mmCIF file of C-alpha atoms (C1' of nucleotides) in Angstrom:
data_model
loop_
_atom_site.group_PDB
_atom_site.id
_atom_site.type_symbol
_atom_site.label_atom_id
_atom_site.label_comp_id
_atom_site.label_asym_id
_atom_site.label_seq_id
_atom_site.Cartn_x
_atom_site.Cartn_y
_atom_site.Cartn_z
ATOM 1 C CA UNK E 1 212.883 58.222 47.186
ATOM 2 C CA UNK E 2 213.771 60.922 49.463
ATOM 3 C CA UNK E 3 212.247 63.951 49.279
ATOM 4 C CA UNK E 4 210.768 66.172 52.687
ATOM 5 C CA UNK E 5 208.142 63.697 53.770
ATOM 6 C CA UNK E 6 210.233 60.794 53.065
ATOM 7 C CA UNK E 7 212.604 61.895 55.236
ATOM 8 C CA UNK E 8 210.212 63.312 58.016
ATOM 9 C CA UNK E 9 209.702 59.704 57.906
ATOM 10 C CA UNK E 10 213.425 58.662 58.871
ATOM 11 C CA UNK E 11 212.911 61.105 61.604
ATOM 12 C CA UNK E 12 210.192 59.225 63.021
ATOM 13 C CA UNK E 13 212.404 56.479 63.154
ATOM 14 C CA UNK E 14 214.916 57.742 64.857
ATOM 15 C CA UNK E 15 212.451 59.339 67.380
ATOM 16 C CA UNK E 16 211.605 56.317 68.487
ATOM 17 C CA UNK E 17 214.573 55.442 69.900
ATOM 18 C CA UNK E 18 216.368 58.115 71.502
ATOM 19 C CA UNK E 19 217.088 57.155 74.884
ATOM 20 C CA UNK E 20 218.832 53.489 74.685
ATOM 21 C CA UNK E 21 222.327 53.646 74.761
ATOM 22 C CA UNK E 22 224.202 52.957 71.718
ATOM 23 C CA UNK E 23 226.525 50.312 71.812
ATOM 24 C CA UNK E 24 228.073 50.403 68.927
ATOM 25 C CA UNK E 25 228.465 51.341 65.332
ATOM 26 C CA UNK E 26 229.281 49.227 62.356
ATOM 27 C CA UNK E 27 230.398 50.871 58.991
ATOM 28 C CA UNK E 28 230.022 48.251 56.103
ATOM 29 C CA UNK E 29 230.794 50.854 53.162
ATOM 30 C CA UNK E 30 233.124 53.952 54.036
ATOM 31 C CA UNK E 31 231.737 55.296 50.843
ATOM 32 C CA UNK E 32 229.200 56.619 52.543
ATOM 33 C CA UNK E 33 231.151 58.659 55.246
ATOM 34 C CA UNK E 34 231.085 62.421 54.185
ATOM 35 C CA UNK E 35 234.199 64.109 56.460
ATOM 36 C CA UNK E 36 234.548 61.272 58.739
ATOM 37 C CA UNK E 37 235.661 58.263 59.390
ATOM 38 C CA UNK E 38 234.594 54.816 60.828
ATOM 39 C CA UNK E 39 236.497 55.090 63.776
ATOM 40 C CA UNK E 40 236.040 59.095 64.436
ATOM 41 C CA UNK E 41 232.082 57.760 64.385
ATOM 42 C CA UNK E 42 232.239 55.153 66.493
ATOM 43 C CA UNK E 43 234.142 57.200 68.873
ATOM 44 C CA UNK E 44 231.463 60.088 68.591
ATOM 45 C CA UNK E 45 228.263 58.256 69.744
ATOM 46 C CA UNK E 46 229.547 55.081 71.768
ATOM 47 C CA UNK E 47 228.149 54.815 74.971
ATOM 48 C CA UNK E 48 225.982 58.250 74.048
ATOM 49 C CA UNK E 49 221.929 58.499 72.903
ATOM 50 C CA UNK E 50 220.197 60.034 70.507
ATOM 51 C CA UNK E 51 218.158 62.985 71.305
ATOM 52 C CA UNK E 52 215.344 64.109 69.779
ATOM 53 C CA UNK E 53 215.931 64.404 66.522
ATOM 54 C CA UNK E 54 215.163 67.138 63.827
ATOM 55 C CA UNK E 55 214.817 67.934 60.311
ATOM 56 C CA UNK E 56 215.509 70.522 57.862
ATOM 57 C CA UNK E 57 214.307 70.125 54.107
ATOM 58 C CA UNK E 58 215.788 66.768 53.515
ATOM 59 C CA UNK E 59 218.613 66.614 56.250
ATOM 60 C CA UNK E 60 218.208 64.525 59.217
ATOM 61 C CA UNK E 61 219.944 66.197 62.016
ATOM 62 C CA UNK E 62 220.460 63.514 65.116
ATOM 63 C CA UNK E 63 222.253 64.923 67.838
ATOM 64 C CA UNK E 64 223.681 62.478 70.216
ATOM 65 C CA UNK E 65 224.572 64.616 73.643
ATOM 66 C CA UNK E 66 227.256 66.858 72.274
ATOM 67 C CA UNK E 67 228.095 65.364 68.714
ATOM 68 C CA UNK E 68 225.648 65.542 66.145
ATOM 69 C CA UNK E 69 225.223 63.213 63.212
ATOM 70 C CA UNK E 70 223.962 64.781 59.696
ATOM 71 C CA UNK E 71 222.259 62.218 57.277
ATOM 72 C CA UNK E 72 221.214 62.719 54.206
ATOM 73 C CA UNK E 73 219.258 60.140 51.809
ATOM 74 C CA UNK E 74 220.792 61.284 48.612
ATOM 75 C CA UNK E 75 217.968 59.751 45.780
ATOM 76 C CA UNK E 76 218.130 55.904 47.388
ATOM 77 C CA UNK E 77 218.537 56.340 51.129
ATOM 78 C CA UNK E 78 217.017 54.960 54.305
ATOM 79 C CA UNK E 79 216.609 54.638 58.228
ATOM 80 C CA UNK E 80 215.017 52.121 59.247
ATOM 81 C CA UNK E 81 214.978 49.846 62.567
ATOM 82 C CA UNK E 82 215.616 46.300 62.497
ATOM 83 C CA UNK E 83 216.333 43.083 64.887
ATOM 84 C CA UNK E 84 219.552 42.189 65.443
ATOM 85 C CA UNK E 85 218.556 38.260 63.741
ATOM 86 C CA UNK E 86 217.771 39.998 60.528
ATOM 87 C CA UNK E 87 220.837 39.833 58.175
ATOM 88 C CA UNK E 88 221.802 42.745 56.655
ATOM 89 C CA UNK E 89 220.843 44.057 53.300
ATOM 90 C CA UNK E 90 223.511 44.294 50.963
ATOM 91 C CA UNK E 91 223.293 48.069 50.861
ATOM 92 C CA UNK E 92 223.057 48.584 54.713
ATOM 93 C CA UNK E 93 226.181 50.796 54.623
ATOM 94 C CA UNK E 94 226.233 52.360 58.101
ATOM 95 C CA UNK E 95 224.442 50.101 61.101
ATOM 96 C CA UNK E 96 223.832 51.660 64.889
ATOM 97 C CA UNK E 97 223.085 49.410 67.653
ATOM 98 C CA UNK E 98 220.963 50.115 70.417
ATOM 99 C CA UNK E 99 218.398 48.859 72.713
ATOM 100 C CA UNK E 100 216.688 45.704 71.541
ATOM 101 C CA UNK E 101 217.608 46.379 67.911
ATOM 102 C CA UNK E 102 219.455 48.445 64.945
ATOM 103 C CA UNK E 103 218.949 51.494 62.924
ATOM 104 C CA UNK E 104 220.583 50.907 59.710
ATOM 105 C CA UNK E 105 221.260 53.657 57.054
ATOM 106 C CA UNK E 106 220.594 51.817 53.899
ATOM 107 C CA UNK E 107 221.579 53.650 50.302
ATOM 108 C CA UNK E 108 222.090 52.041 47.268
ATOM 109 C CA UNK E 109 223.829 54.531 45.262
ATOM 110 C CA UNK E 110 225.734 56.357 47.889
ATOM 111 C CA UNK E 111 225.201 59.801 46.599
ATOM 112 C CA UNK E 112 225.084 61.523 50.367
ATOM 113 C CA UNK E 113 225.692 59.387 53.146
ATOM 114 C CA UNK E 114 226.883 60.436 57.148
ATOM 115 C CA UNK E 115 228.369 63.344 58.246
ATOM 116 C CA UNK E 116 229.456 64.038 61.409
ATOM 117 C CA UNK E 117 229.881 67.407 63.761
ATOM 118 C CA UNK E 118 231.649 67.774 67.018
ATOM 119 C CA UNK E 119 228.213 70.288 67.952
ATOM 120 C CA UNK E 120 225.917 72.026 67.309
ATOM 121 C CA UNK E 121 227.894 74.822 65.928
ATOM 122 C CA UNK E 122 229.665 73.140 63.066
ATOM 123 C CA UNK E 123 226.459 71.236 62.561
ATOM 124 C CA UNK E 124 224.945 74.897 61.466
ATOM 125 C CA UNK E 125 227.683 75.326 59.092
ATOM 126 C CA UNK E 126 227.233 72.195 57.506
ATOM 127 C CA UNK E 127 223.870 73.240 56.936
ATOM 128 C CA UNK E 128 223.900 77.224 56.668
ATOM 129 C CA UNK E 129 223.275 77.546 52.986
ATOM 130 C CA UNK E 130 219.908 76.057 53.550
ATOM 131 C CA UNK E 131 216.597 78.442 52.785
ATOM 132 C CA UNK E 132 214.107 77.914 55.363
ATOM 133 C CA UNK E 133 212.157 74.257 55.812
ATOM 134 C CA UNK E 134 208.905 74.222 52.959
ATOM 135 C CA UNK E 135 206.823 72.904 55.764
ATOM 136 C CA UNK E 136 207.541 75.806 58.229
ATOM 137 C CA UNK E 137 207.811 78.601 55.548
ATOM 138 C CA UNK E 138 205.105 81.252 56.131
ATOM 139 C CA UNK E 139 203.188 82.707 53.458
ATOM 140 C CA UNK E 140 204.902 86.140 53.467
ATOM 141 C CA UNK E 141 208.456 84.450 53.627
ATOM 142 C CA UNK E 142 207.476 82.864 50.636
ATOM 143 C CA UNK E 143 206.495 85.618 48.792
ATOM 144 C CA UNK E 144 210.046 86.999 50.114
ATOM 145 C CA UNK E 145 212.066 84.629 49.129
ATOM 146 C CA UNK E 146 210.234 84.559 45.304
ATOM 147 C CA UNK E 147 210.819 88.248 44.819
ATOM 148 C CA UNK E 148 214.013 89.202 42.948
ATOM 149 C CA UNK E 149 214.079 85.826 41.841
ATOM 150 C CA UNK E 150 214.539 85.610 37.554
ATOM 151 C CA UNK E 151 214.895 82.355 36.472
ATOM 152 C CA UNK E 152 212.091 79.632 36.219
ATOM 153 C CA UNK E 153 210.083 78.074 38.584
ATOM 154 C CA UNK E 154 210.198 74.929 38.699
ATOM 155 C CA UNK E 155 214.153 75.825 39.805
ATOM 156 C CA UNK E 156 213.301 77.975 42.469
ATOM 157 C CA UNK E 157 211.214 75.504 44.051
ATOM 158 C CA UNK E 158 214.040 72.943 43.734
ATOM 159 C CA UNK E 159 216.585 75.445 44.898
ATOM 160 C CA UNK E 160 217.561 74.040 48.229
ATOM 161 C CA UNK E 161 219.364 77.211 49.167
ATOM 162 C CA UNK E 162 216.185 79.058 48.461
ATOM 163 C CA UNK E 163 213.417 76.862 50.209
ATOM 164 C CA UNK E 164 214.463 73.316 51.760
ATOM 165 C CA UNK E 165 212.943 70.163 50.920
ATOM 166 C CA UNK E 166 210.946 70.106 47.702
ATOM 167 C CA UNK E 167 213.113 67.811 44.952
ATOM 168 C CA UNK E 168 211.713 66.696 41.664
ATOM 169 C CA UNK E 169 208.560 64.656 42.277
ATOM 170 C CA UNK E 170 207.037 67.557 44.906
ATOM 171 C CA UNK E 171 207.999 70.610 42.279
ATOM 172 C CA UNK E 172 206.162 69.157 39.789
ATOM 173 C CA UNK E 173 203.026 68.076 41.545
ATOM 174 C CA UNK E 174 203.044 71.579 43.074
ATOM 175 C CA UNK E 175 203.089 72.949 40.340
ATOM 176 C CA UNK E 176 200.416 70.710 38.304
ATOM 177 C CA UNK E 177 198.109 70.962 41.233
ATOM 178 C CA UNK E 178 198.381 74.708 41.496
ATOM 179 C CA UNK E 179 197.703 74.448 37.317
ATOM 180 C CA UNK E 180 201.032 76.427 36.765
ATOM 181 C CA UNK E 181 203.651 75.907 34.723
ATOM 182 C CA UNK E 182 207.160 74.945 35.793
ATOM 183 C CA UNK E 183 208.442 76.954 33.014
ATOM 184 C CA UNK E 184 207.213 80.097 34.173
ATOM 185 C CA UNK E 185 209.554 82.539 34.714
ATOM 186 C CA UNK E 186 209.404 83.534 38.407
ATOM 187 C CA UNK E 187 208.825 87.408 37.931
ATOM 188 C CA UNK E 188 205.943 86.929 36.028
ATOM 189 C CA UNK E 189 204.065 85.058 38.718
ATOM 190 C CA UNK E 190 201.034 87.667 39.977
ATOM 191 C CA UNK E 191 199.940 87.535 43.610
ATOM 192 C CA UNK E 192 197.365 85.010 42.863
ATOM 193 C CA UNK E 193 200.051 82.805 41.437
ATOM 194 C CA UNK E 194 201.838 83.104 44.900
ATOM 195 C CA UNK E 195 199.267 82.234 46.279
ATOM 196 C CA UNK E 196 197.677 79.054 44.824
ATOM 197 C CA UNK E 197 201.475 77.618 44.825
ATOM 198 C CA UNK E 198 202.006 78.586 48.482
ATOM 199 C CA UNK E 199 198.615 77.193 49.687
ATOM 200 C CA UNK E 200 198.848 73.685 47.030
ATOM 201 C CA UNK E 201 202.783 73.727 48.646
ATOM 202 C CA UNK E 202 201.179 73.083 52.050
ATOM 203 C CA UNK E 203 198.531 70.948 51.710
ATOM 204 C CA UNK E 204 200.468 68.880 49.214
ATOM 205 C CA UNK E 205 203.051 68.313 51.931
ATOM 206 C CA UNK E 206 200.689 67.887 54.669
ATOM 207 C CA UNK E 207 199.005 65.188 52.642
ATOM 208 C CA UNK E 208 202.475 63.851 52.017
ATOM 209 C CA UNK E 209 204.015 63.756 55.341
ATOM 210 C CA UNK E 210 201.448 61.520 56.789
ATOM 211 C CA UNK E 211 202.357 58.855 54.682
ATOM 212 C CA UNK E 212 205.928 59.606 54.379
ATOM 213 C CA UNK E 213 206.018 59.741 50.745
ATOM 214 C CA UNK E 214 204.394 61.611 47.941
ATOM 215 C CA UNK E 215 201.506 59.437 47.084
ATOM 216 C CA UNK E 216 201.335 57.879 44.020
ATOM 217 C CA UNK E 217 197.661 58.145 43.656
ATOM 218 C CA UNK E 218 196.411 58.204 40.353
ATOM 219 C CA UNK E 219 194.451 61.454 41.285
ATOM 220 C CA UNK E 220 198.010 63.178 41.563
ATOM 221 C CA UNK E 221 200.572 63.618 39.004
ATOM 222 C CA UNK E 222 202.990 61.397 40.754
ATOM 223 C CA UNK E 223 200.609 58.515 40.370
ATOM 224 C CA UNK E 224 200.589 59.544 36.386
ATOM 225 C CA UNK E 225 203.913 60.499 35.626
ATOM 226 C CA UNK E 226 205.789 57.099 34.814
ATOM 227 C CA UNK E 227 203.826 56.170 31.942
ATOM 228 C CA UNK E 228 205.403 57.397 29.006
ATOM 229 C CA UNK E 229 202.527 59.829 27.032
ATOM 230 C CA UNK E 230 200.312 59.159 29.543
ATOM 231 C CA UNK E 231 197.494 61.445 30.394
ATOM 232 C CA UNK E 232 197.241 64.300 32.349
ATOM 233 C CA UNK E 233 194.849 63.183 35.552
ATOM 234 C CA UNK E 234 192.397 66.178 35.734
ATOM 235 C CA UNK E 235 192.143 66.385 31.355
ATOM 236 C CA UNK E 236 193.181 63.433 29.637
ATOM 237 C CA UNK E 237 195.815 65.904 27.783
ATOM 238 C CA UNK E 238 198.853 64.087 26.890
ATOM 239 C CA UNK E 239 201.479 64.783 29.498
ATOM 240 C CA UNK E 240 204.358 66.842 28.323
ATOM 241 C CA UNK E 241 208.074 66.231 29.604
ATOM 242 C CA UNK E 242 211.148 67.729 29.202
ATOM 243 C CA UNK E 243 214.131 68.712 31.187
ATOM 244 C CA UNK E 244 214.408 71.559 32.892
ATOM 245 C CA UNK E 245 217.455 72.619 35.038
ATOM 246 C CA UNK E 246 218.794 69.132 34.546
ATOM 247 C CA UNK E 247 215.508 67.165 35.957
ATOM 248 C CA UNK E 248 213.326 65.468 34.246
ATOM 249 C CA UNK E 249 210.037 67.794 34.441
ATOM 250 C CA UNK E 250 206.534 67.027 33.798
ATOM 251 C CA UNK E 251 203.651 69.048 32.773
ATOM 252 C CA UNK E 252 200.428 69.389 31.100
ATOM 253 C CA UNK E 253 200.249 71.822 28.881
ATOM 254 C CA UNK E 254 196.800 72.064 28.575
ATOM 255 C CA UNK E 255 196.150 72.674 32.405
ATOM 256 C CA UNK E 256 199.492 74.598 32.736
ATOM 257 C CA UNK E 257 199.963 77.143 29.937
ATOM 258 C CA UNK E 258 203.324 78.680 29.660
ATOM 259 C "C1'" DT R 1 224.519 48.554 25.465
ATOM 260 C "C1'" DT R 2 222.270 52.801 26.467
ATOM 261 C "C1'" DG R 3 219.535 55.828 28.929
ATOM 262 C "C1'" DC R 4 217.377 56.934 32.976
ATOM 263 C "C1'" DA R 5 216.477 57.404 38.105
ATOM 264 C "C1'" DT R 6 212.665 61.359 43.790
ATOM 265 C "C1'" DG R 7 220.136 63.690 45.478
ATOM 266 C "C1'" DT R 8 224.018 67.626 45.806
ATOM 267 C "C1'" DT R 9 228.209 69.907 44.172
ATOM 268 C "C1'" DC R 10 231.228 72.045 41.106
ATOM 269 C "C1'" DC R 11 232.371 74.282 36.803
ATOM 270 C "C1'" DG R 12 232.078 77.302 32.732
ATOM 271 C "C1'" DG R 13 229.305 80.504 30.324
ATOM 272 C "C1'" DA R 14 225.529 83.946 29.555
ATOM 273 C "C1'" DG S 1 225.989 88.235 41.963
ATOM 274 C "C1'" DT S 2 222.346 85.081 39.473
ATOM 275 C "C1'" DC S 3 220.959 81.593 36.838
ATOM 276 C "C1'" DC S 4 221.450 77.741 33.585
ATOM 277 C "C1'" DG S 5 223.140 73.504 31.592
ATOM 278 C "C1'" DG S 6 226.259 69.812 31.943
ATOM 279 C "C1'" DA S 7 229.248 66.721 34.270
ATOM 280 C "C1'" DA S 8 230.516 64.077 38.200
ATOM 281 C "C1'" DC S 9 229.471 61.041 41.958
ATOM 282 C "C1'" DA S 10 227.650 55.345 42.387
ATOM 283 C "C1'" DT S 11 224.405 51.666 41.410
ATOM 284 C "C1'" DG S 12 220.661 49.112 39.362
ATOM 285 C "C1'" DC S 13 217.067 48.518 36.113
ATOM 286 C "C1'" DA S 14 214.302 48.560 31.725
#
DNA sequence: TTGCATGTTCCGGA
DNA sequence: GTCCGGAACATGCA
């Protein structure tokens, strides 16, 4: 699931309950400690509350008075806030209590998991190869960071280092929306390219973050995409697929010539 | 059984 | 230095 607005989502979460002591953390996987350990964790935030709590691309930064915890959602992750009555799910894998309740990190295939900094300034290098957020990007930024850029565009876009937070679902529907083909190389894009993708990029994600996902509406590509030879939503064209930069990408070739 | 899945990282090669 | 493809990581599903 997680992409940006799934994970603006988590932060939301979170948000909600900064403030309550935490009383404790449970670990119920170690697979999903990145750099730490169960013990090092629970030592960390005992007694300690989370502050408010920030994002960049699809990091969740939670600082909790001094240490700061990193998540990251990997492609099965979760927060989410439960009662204390409610058993666990099998892949709650990390489990903080607090207040009236829990915030459980939930991942099924453990491909990220919980890092841990002693502050903020080791919390920076963790993330320092990071390009800038896609939702706070400016315009001219984005032009910046496209220019002396070769290779194609539907890897730029998913370039993390480059620009943080679009993955494979957002690339593509950027790019189908804006009517421009991931395969373009990224030199050839003219100004009005730049554009159309920066202005579809934001009001894509806008759209997105409100519901915490990218809708699957069967307006959008991501609505469209699953069905194998499906049609393209805006001209019935038989969606093309293939992979590029080792994700599965999908097109219309009709709407987005090459 | 095989291939695929919205993640990142690391490696070899162009 | 950049960029690309492929493999690895771990798990479940069609």
């Amino acid at each position: 699931m997680p992409e940006l607005p799934d994970v603006e989502g988590f932060r939301r979460v979170l948000a909600e309950h900064t403030g309550e002591p935490i009383t404790g953390v449970r670990v119920r996987d170690a697979g999903v400690l990145r750099g730490t350990t169960a013990r090092a964790l629970d030592d960390a935030v005992r007694g300690r509350r989370f502050e408010e709590p920030r994002r960049l691309g699809k990091w969740l930064i939670a600082p909790v008075g001094g240490p700061v915890l990193i998540l990251h959602f990997g492609m099965t992750g979760s927060l989410s806030w439960h009662s204390p009555d409610e058993p666990p799910h099998p892949h709650d894998r990390v489990i903080w209590s607090l207040g009236d309740g829990e915030l459980r990190f939930r991942d099924m295939r453990k491909l990220q998991g919980v890092r841990l900094a002693d502050d903020e300034r080791r919390a920076e290098r963790i993330l320092g190869d990071l390009g800038p957020d896609a939702l706070e990007v400016s315009r001219k930024e984005f032009d910046e960071l496209l220019s002396g850029r070769r290779g194609r565009l539907k890897s730029a876009l998913t370039d993390q280092s480059l620009l943080a937070g679009l993955g494979n679902l957002l690339a593509d529907e950027i790019c189908w929306q804006a009517r421009i083909s991931p395969l373009r190389a990224v030199p050839d894009l003219d100004e009005k390219d730049l554009a159309a993708l920066y202005r579809t990029m934001r009001r894509i994600l806008r759209e997105s973050v409100k519901v915490e996902r990218v809708p699957p509406r069967d307006t959008w590509l991501t609505g469209a995409r699953d069905e194998r030879d499906g049609p393209c939503p805006h001209c019935g064209t038989t969606l093309s697929r293939r992979r590029v930069s080792g994700r599965t990408t999908v097109w219309c070739r009709s709407c987005q010539p090459t």
